[in-house]
Coordinates of C-alpha atoms in Angstrom, one line a residue:
M262 CA -157.4 -68.7 -25.7
I263 CA -158.5 -71.6 -23.6
R264 CA -159.5 -69.4 -20.9
F265 CA -162.2 -67.4 -23.0
L266 CA -163.6 -70.3 -24.6
C267 CA -164.1 -72.1 -21.0
K268 CA -165.9 -68.6 -20.1
I269 CA -168.2 -68.7 -22.7
A270 CA -168.9 -72.3 -22.2
V271 CA -169.8 -71.5 -18.5
A272 CA -171.9 -68.5 -19.8
L273 CA -173.7 -70.9 -22.2
A274 CA -174.4 -73.3 -19.3
L275 CA -175.5 -70.8 -16.8
A276 CA -177.8 -68.6 -19.1
L277 CA -181.4 -68.4 -18.2
P278 CA -183.0 -71.2 -16.4
A279 CA -185.8 -73.0 -18.0
Q280 CA -188.4 -71.9 -15.2
A281 CA -187.5 -68.1 -15.3
A282 CA -190.1 -65.5 -15.9
V283 CA -189.5 -63.9 -19.3
E284 CA -189.8 -60.4 -19.0
I285 CA -189.6 -58.8 -22.6
E286 CA -188.8 -55.1 -23.1
E287 CA -189.6 -53.3 -26.4
V288 CA -186.6 -51.2 -27.6
T289 CA -186.2 -48.8 -30.2
S290 CA -183.1 -47.7 -31.3
P291 CA -182.1 -44.2 -32.1
G292 CA -182.1 -44.8 -35.5
G293 CA -185.5 -46.5 -35.3
I294 CA -184.9 -50.0 -35.7
D295 CA -187.1 -52.3 -33.3
A296 CA -185.9 -55.1 -31.0
W297 CA -187.2 -57.2 -28.0
L298 CA -184.8 -57.6 -25.3
V299 CA -184.6 -59.7 -22.0
E300 CA -182.0 -58.5 -19.6
A301 CA -180.2 -61.0 -17.5
H302 CA -177.3 -59.6 -15.8
E303 CA -176.4 -62.9 -13.6
I304 CA -173.4 -63.4 -16.1
P305 CA -171.5 -61.5 -18.6
F306 CA -172.9 -62.8 -21.8
V307 CA -175.2 -61.8 -24.4
S308 CA -177.2 -63.8 -27.1
L309 CA -178.0 -61.9 -30.2
E310 CA -180.6 -63.0 -32.9
I311 CA -181.2 -61.1 -36.2
R312 CA -183.8 -62.2 -38.9
F313 CA -184.5 -61.0 -42.4
K314 CA -187.7 -61.6 -43.7
G315 CA -188.1 -63.4 -47.2
G316 CA -184.9 -65.4 -46.8
A317 CA -184.0 -67.6 -49.8
S318 CA -187.3 -67.1 -51.8
L319 CA -186.0 -63.7 -52.6
D320 CA -183.4 -65.5 -54.8
A321 CA -183.5 -63.7 -58.3
P322 CA -184.8 -65.4 -61.3
G323 CA -182.1 -67.9 -62.8
K324 CA -180.1 -67.3 -59.4
R325 CA -181.6 -70.2 -57.3
G326 CA -178.7 -71.0 -54.5
A327 CA -177.5 -67.4 -54.2
I328 CA -179.0 -66.5 -51.0
N329 CA -177.9 -69.8 -49.6
L330 CA -174.3 -69.5 -50.6
M331 CA -174.0 -65.8 -50.0
S332 CA -175.0 -66.6 -46.4
G333 CA -172.3 -69.2 -46.2
L334 CA -169.7 -66.7 -47.2
L335 CA -170.3 -63.8 -44.4
E336 CA -167.8 -65.3 -42.1
E337 CA -165.1 -66.1 -44.8
G338 CA -163.4 -62.5 -44.6
A339 CA -164.7 -59.3 -44.2
G340 CA -163.2 -55.8 -44.4
E341 CA -159.4 -55.9 -44.5
M342 CA -159.8 -59.6 -43.2
D343 CA -159.5 -62.7 -45.1
A344 CA -160.9 -65.7 -44.1
R345 CA -158.2 -66.9 -42.0
A346 CA -157.6 -63.3 -40.2
F347 CA -161.6 -63.2 -39.5
A348 CA -161.7 -66.5 -38.0
T349 CA -158.6 -65.7 -35.9
A350 CA -160.3 -62.3 -34.7
R351 CA -163.3 -64.2 -33.7
D352 CA -161.9 -67.0 -31.9
A353 CA -159.7 -64.6 -29.8
L354 CA -162.8 -62.5 -28.9
A355 CA -164.5 -66.2 -27.8
A356 CA -167.4 -64.8 -30.1
S357 CA -169.5 -67.1 -31.9
F358 CA -171.3 -66.0 -35.0
S359 CA -173.9 -68.0 -37.4
F360 CA -175.4 -67.2 -40.8
R361 CA -178.0 -69.5 -42.2
A362 CA -180.5 -69.3 -45.3
Y363 CA -184.1 -70.5 -45.1
N364 CA -187.2 -70.4 -47.2
D365 CA -188.7 -67.4 -45.6
A366 CA -185.9 -66.0 -43.8
M367 CA -182.1 -65.4 -43.5
S368 CA -180.5 -65.8 -39.8
V369 CA -177.8 -64.1 -38.1
S370 CA -177.0 -65.5 -34.7
A371 CA -174.1 -64.1 -32.3
Q372 CA -173.1 -64.9 -28.9
F373 CA -170.3 -62.6 -27.0
L374 CA -169.1 -61.7 -23.6
T375 CA -169.5 -58.3 -22.3
E376 CA -166.2 -57.6 -21.7
N377 CA -165.6 -58.3 -25.7
R378 CA -168.8 -56.9 -26.8
D379 CA -167.6 -53.7 -28.5
Q380 CA -164.8 -55.9 -30.6
A381 CA -167.3 -58.5 -31.2
V382 CA -169.8 -56.1 -32.8
T383 CA -167.5 -54.3 -34.8
L384 CA -166.3 -58.1 -36.3
L385 CA -169.9 -58.9 -36.7
R386 CA -170.6 -55.6 -38.5
A387 CA -167.7 -56.0 -41.0
A388 CA -169.5 -59.3 -42.1
L389 CA -172.9 -57.7 -42.6
I390 CA -171.8 -54.7 -44.2
E391 CA -168.4 -55.6 -45.9
P392 CA -168.0 -59.2 -47.0
R393 CA -165.3 -59.6 -49.1
F394 CA -166.3 -62.9 -51.4
D395 CA -162.6 -63.6 -52.2
D396 CA -162.2 -65.9 -55.1
D397 CA -160.8 -68.8 -53.1
A398 CA -163.6 -68.5 -50.3
V399 CA -166.0 -68.8 -52.9
E400 CA -164.9 -71.7 -54.6
R401 CA -164.3 -73.5 -51.3
V402 CA -167.8 -72.8 -50.0
R403 CA -169.4 -73.4 -53.4
E404 CA -167.6 -76.6 -53.3
Q405 CA -169.3 -77.6 -50.0
V406 CA -172.8 -76.6 -51.6
L407 CA -172.2 -79.0 -54.4
S408 CA -171.1 -81.7 -52.5
G409 CA -174.2 -81.4 -50.5
L410 CA -176.3 -81.3 -53.4
R411 CA -174.6 -84.5 -54.9
S412 CA -175.0 -86.0 -51.5
D413 CA -179.0 -85.2 -51.6
A414 CA -179.4 -86.5 -55.0
K415 CA -178.9 -89.9 -53.5
D416 CA -181.1 -89.5 -50.2
P417 CA -184.4 -90.7 -50.7
D418 CA -185.6 -88.3 -47.8
K419 CA -184.4 -85.3 -50.0
I420 CA -185.6 -86.9 -53.0
A421 CA -189.0 -87.2 -51.7
S422 CA -189.4 -83.8 -50.3
R423 CA -188.1 -82.1 -53.3
T424 CA -190.4 -84.0 -55.4
F425 CA -193.2 -82.9 -53.2
N426 CA -192.4 -79.4 -53.7
E427 CA -191.9 -79.4 -57.2
M428 CA -195.0 -80.9 -58.0
A429 CA -197.0 -78.6 -55.4
F430 CA -195.6 -75.2 -56.0
G431 CA -195.0 -74.8 -59.7
A432 CA -192.9 -71.9 -60.6
H433 CA -192.8 -70.3 -57.1
P434 CA -189.5 -70.6 -55.3
Y435 CA -190.8 -73.0 -52.8
A436 CA -190.9 -75.5 -55.6
T437 CA -187.1 -75.8 -55.6
A438 CA -184.3 -76.4 -52.8
I439 CA -182.8 -73.2 -51.3
D440 CA -179.5 -74.4 -52.1
G441 CA -180.1 -74.6 -55.8
T442 CA -179.1 -77.1 -58.2
E443 CA -175.5 -78.0 -59.4
D444 CA -176.1 -75.8 -62.6
S445 CA -177.2 -72.9 -60.8
V446 CA -174.7 -72.8 -58.1
T447 CA -171.7 -73.6 -60.4
S448 CA -173.0 -70.2 -62.5
L449 CA -173.3 -67.9 -60.0
T450 CA -170.6 -65.1 -59.7
V451 CA -169.4 -62.6 -57.1
D452 CA -171.8 -60.0 -58.5
D453 CA -174.7 -62.3 -58.0
L454 CA -173.6 -62.8 -54.5
R455 CA -173.2 -59.3 -53.7
A456 CA -176.7 -58.5 -55.6
A457 CA -178.5 -61.7 -53.5
K458 CA -177.1 -59.5 -50.1
D459 CA -178.9 -56.7 -51.2
R460 CA -182.1 -58.6 -52.0
V461 CA -182.5 -59.8 -48.7
M462 CA -180.4 -58.0 -46.3
A463 CA -182.2 -54.8 -45.7
R464 CA -183.9 -52.8 -42.9
D465 CA -187.3 -52.9 -44.2
R466 CA -187.6 -56.8 -43.4
L467 CA -185.4 -56.6 -40.3
Y468 CA -186.5 -58.5 -36.9
V469 CA -184.1 -58.3 -33.9
S470 CA -183.8 -59.9 -30.2
A471 CA -181.3 -60.0 -27.5
V472 CA -180.9 -61.8 -24.1
G473 CA -178.5 -61.3 -21.4
D474 CA -175.9 -58.6 -19.9
I475 CA -177.1 -55.5 -21.8
T476 CA -179.5 -52.4 -21.1
G477 CA -182.3 -51.3 -23.4
A478 CA -180.2 -48.2 -24.3
E479 CA -177.1 -50.2 -24.9
L480 CA -178.6 -52.5 -27.4
G481 CA -180.2 -49.4 -29.2
V482 CA -177.0 -48.1 -29.8
L483 CA -175.3 -51.4 -30.5
I484 CA -178.1 -52.1 -33.5
D485 CA -177.7 -48.9 -34.8
R486 CA -174.2 -49.3 -35.1
L487 CA -174.5 -53.1 -36.5
L488 CA -177.2 -52.6 -38.7
G489 CA -177.7 -48.9 -39.4
D490 CA -175.7 -49.0 -42.7
L491 CA -177.5 -51.8 -44.2
P492 CA -179.8 -51.0 -47.5
A493 CA -183.3 -49.3 -46.4
T494 CA -185.1 -51.6 -48.7
G495 CA -184.4 -55.0 -50.5
A496 CA -186.4 -57.3 -53.3
P497 CA -190.1 -57.2 -52.8
M498 CA -191.7 -60.1 -51.2
P499 CA -193.0 -63.2 -53.5
D500 CA -196.5 -63.7 -54.1
A501 CA -198.8 -66.1 -52.5
A502 CA -197.6 -69.8 -53.4
P503 CA -200.4 -71.6 -55.6
Y504 CA -200.7 -75.3 -54.4
D505 CA -201.5 -77.4 -57.4
L506 CA -201.1 -80.8 -56.0
A507 CA -204.3 -83.0 -56.2
G508 CA -204.5 -86.2 -53.8
G509 CA -202.9 -89.3 -54.9
V510 CA -199.7 -91.0 -55.1
T511 CA -196.5 -90.5 -57.3
V512 CA -193.5 -93.0 -57.2
V513 CA -190.0 -91.9 -57.8
P514 CA -188.1 -95.2 -58.8
F515 CA -185.1 -95.6 -56.7
K516 CA -182.7 -98.9 -55.7
T517 CA -183.5 -99.3 -52.1
P518 CA -184.8 -102.0 -49.6
Q519 CA -187.1 -99.5 -47.9
S520 CA -189.5 -97.0 -49.4
V521 CA -189.8 -93.5 -48.0
A522 CA -192.9 -91.5 -48.3
V523 CA -193.7 -87.8 -47.9
F524 CA -197.2 -86.9 -47.8
G525 CA -199.4 -83.8 -47.3
H526 CA -202.2 -81.4 -48.5
R527 CA -203.3 -77.6 -47.7
G528 CA -203.0 -76.6 -44.2
I529 CA -203.9 -73.7 -42.1
K530 CA -202.1 -70.3 -41.4
R531 CA -200.3 -69.5 -38.2
D532 CA -202.3 -66.4 -37.6
D533 CA -205.8 -68.6 -38.1
P534 CA -207.9 -68.4 -35.0
D535 CA -208.4 -72.3 -35.1
F536 CA -204.5 -72.8 -35.3
F537 CA -204.2 -73.9 -31.6
A538 CA -207.1 -76.6 -32.1
A539 CA -205.0 -77.7 -35.0
Y540 CA -202.0 -77.7 -33.2
V541 CA -203.3 -80.2 -30.4
L542 CA -205.1 -82.2 -33.4
N543 CA -201.9 -82.9 -34.8
H544 CA -200.4 -83.7 -31.9
A545 CA -202.7 -86.4 -31.1
L546 CA -202.6 -87.3 -34.7
G547 CA -199.1 -87.6 -35.6
A548 CA -196.7 -85.5 -33.7
G549 CA -196.9 -87.1 -30.1
G550 CA -194.4 -89.8 -30.9
F551 CA -195.5 -93.0 -29.4
G552 CA -198.7 -91.4 -28.1
S553 CA -200.0 -90.3 -31.6
R554 CA -202.6 -92.5 -33.6
L555 CA -200.3 -92.9 -36.6
M556 CA -197.7 -94.4 -34.5
D557 CA -200.0 -96.6 -32.6
E558 CA -201.6 -97.8 -35.7
V559 CA -198.8 -98.1 -38.1
R560 CA -195.8 -99.1 -35.8
E561 CA -197.5 -100.4 -32.4
K562 CA -200.0 -102.6 -33.9
R563 CA -198.7 -103.5 -37.7
G564 CA -194.8 -103.1 -37.3
L565 CA -195.0 -101.5 -40.7
T566 CA -192.7 -98.7 -39.8
Y567 CA -189.8 -97.7 -37.0
G568 CA -191.4 -94.2 -37.1
V569 CA -194.3 -91.9 -38.7
Y570 CA -194.9 -88.5 -38.0
S571 CA -197.2 -85.7 -39.2
Y572 CA -196.9 -81.8 -38.8
L573 CA -198.2 -78.4 -39.6
L574 CA -196.1 -76.2 -42.0
P575 CA -197.6 -72.7 -42.0
R576 CA -194.8 -70.8 -44.5
D577 CA -195.2 -67.1 -45.4
H578 CA -196.7 -67.8 -48.5
A579 CA -198.5 -71.1 -48.2
E580 CA -199.4 -73.5 -45.6
L581 CA -199.4 -77.4 -45.4
V582 CA -200.2 -80.3 -43.2
M583 CA -197.2 -82.8 -43.9
G584 CA -196.1 -86.1 -42.6
Q585 CA -193.4 -88.9 -43.5
V586 CA -193.2 -92.7 -43.3
A587 CA -190.6 -95.1 -44.1
S588 CA -191.3 -98.7 -44.6
A589 CA -190.2 -101.7 -46.3
N590 CA -190.8 -102.1 -50.0
D591 CA -193.4 -104.6 -49.8
R592 CA -195.4 -103.0 -47.0
I593 CA -195.2 -99.7 -47.9
A594 CA -198.5 -99.9 -49.6
E595 CA -200.1 -101.0 -46.3
A596 CA -198.8 -98.4 -44.3
I597 CA -200.2 -95.6 -46.6
K598 CA -203.6 -97.3 -46.6
V599 CA -203.3 -97.2 -42.7
I600 CA -202.4 -93.6 -42.6
R601 CA -205.4 -92.5 -45.0
A602 CA -207.7 -94.6 -42.8
E603 CA -206.6 -92.9 -39.6
W604 CA -206.7 -89.4 -41.6
A605 CA -210.2 -90.3 -42.4
K606 CA -211.2 -91.4 -39.0
A607 CA -209.8 -88.3 -37.3
A608 CA -211.5 -86.1 -40.0
S609 CA -214.8 -87.6 -39.3
D610 CA -214.6 -88.2 -35.6
G611 CA -212.0 -86.1 -34.1
I612 CA -210.2 -87.0 -31.1
T613 CA -211.3 -88.5 -27.7
V614 CA -211.1 -86.7 -24.3
K615 CA -208.4 -88.8 -23.5
E616 CA -206.1 -87.8 -26.3
L617 CA -207.2 -84.3 -25.7
D618 CA -206.1 -84.1 -22.3
A619 CA -202.7 -85.9 -23.1
A620 CA -202.0 -83.7 -25.9
K621 CA -202.5 -80.5 -23.7
T622 CA -200.5 -81.9 -20.8
Y623 CA -197.8 -82.6 -23.1
L624 CA -198.0 -79.6 -25.0
T625 CA -198.1 -77.1 -21.9
G626 CA -195.5 -79.0 -19.9
A627 CA -192.9 -79.1 -22.5
Y628 CA -193.2 -75.4 -23.5
P629 CA -191.2 -74.3 -20.6
L630 CA -188.3 -76.6 -21.3
R631 CA -187.7 -74.7 -24.6
F632 CA -186.2 -71.6 -22.6
D633 CA -183.3 -73.5 -21.5
G634 CA -180.8 -70.5 -21.9
N635 CA -180.0 -67.2 -23.6
G636 CA -179.8 -68.4 -27.3
P637 CA -183.0 -70.3 -27.3
I638 CA -184.9 -67.6 -25.7
A639 CA -183.4 -64.9 -28.4
D640 CA -184.4 -67.3 -31.0
I641 CA -187.9 -67.8 -29.5
M642 CA -188.4 -64.1 -29.6
V643 CA -187.6 -63.2 -32.8
G644 CA -189.5 -65.8 -34.4
M645 CA -192.7 -64.4 -32.3
Q646 CA -192.2 -60.9 -33.9
M647 CA -192.1 -62.5 -37.4
Q648 CA -195.4 -64.3 -36.7
G649 CA -196.7 -61.0 -35.3
L650 CA -197.2 -62.5 -31.8
G651 CA -197.3 -59.8 -28.8
V652 CA -194.9 -59.8 -25.9
D653 CA -197.4 -61.3 -23.8
Y654 CA -197.4 -64.7 -25.8
I655 CA -194.9 -66.5 -23.8
A656 CA -197.0 -65.9 -20.5
T657 CA -200.4 -66.9 -22.4
R658 CA -199.5 -69.4 -24.8
N659 CA -200.3 -72.4 -22.6
D660 CA -203.5 -70.9 -21.6
K661 CA -204.5 -70.8 -25.3
V662 CA -203.8 -74.4 -25.6
N663 CA -205.7 -75.4 -22.5
A664 CA -208.6 -73.1 -23.9
V665 CA -209.0 -75.6 -27.0
T666 CA -212.1 -77.9 -26.4
L667 CA -213.2 -81.1 -27.8
D668 CA -215.6 -79.5 -29.9
D669 CA -213.0 -77.2 -31.4
V670 CA -210.7 -80.0 -32.4
R671 CA -213.7 -82.0 -34.0
R672 CA -215.0 -79.1 -35.9
V673 CA -211.3 -78.1 -37.4
A674 CA -210.6 -81.8 -37.9
A675 CA -213.5 -81.9 -40.5
E676 CA -212.2 -78.8 -41.9
L677 CA -208.7 -79.3 -42.1
L678 CA -207.9 -82.9 -42.7
Q679 CA -208.9 -84.0 -45.9
P680 CA -208.0 -87.6 -46.6
D681 CA -208.9 -87.6 -50.5
D682 CA -206.7 -84.6 -50.8
L683 CA -203.6 -86.5 -49.3
H684 CA -200.6 -86.9 -52.1
F685 CA -197.9 -89.3 -51.3
V686 CA -194.5 -89.0 -53.0
V687 CA -192.8 -92.6 -52.4
V688 CA -189.3 -93.0 -53.2
G689 CA -188.1 -96.6 -53.7
E690 CA -189.4 -99.7 -55.1
P691 CA -192.8 -100.2 -53.7
V692 CA -194.6 -103.4 -54.3
G693 CA -198.2 -103.3 -55.0
L694 CA -199.1 -99.8 -54.4
D695 CA -202.2 -98.4 -56.2
V696 CA -201.1 -95.2 -58.2
S697 CA -204.2 -94.4 -59.7
N698 CA -205.8 -92.6 -56.7

């Protein structure tokens, strides 16, 4: 056992170097399943990433949290193996499996050694095709989810985010947390979990990538064996999410010495031609850490917070520009005032040449560092597929960043940043905060 674990640890450490060229091969299996592959035969190790589009947004009405709970049970027994036997078999192979639900996708991540590839795929296939959902496993994982929900109910950050989503998205799945509520999770049955699996884990919403010691022909055979027996179709995708939140402030009373504020408004789609200009703009405004305007104005100059940031959130069915800040109850009002002012300043004036150059330098320099192993590369590739990006994206991405001009950013800032539309959800006991606007 220790020998196998050491070998896989070495494989992870020695995986593709950050500066290596990433040459992507498009593979179609004999059964018609598409995948992307980067061959890397230096070490006998493979990382496999699988995504099912739709994710927790495909929960059936009244069954919120079913897909999240189901994904947490896929490794808790499969085929003839209960949870303990499955874990023993996985560990004996030095394999690693991970299953997670997100708003717009469900992910399956696997890593295994070449010498154990057939056995690891057999085991993973059992989890995907023949999960057991044994009563004891269901109750154990259900209690883990319920414990997390009870913890979230006391977490100001979680309360702020959930309140914002509830107000913004109405009856759409985005309005509620993917892990459901205590009532919805408590009421889920094994039949609900099996139905949830079929809603999301189907071949018509499947994306696959692999990096490591495997050829295209071998990968094609592997994915047919692994995924070919999944249902052909799953549940229909949800409609676009209507964004119903006007500008203003909402306060959620919560006894704490520090208020947390989540803020945002409508954003920009990932496939919008102006996305990279928006990306550079957001880095200068709030995503650039100590180099961003918000951090400089809210923390460095005024000492109102330890941290403030903004980010683009282009989901499949809605797109937002979001941010978050925390400050003492008697200073959160001033922090919000400064954020609004900087939002308005960027909307009217854009950014400076110095800010543009600094953002480009950071974004292009940091990008290669993401490719620090087989697993991260496989993850990036499957994300590229889901976003509709081509196999040349890795090679051309920095060119797209560098092509952004000051005029591009100023034009996009005027269109994207809407200070009057910013809505702040504040959780705490804020002092002197005007909630009339």
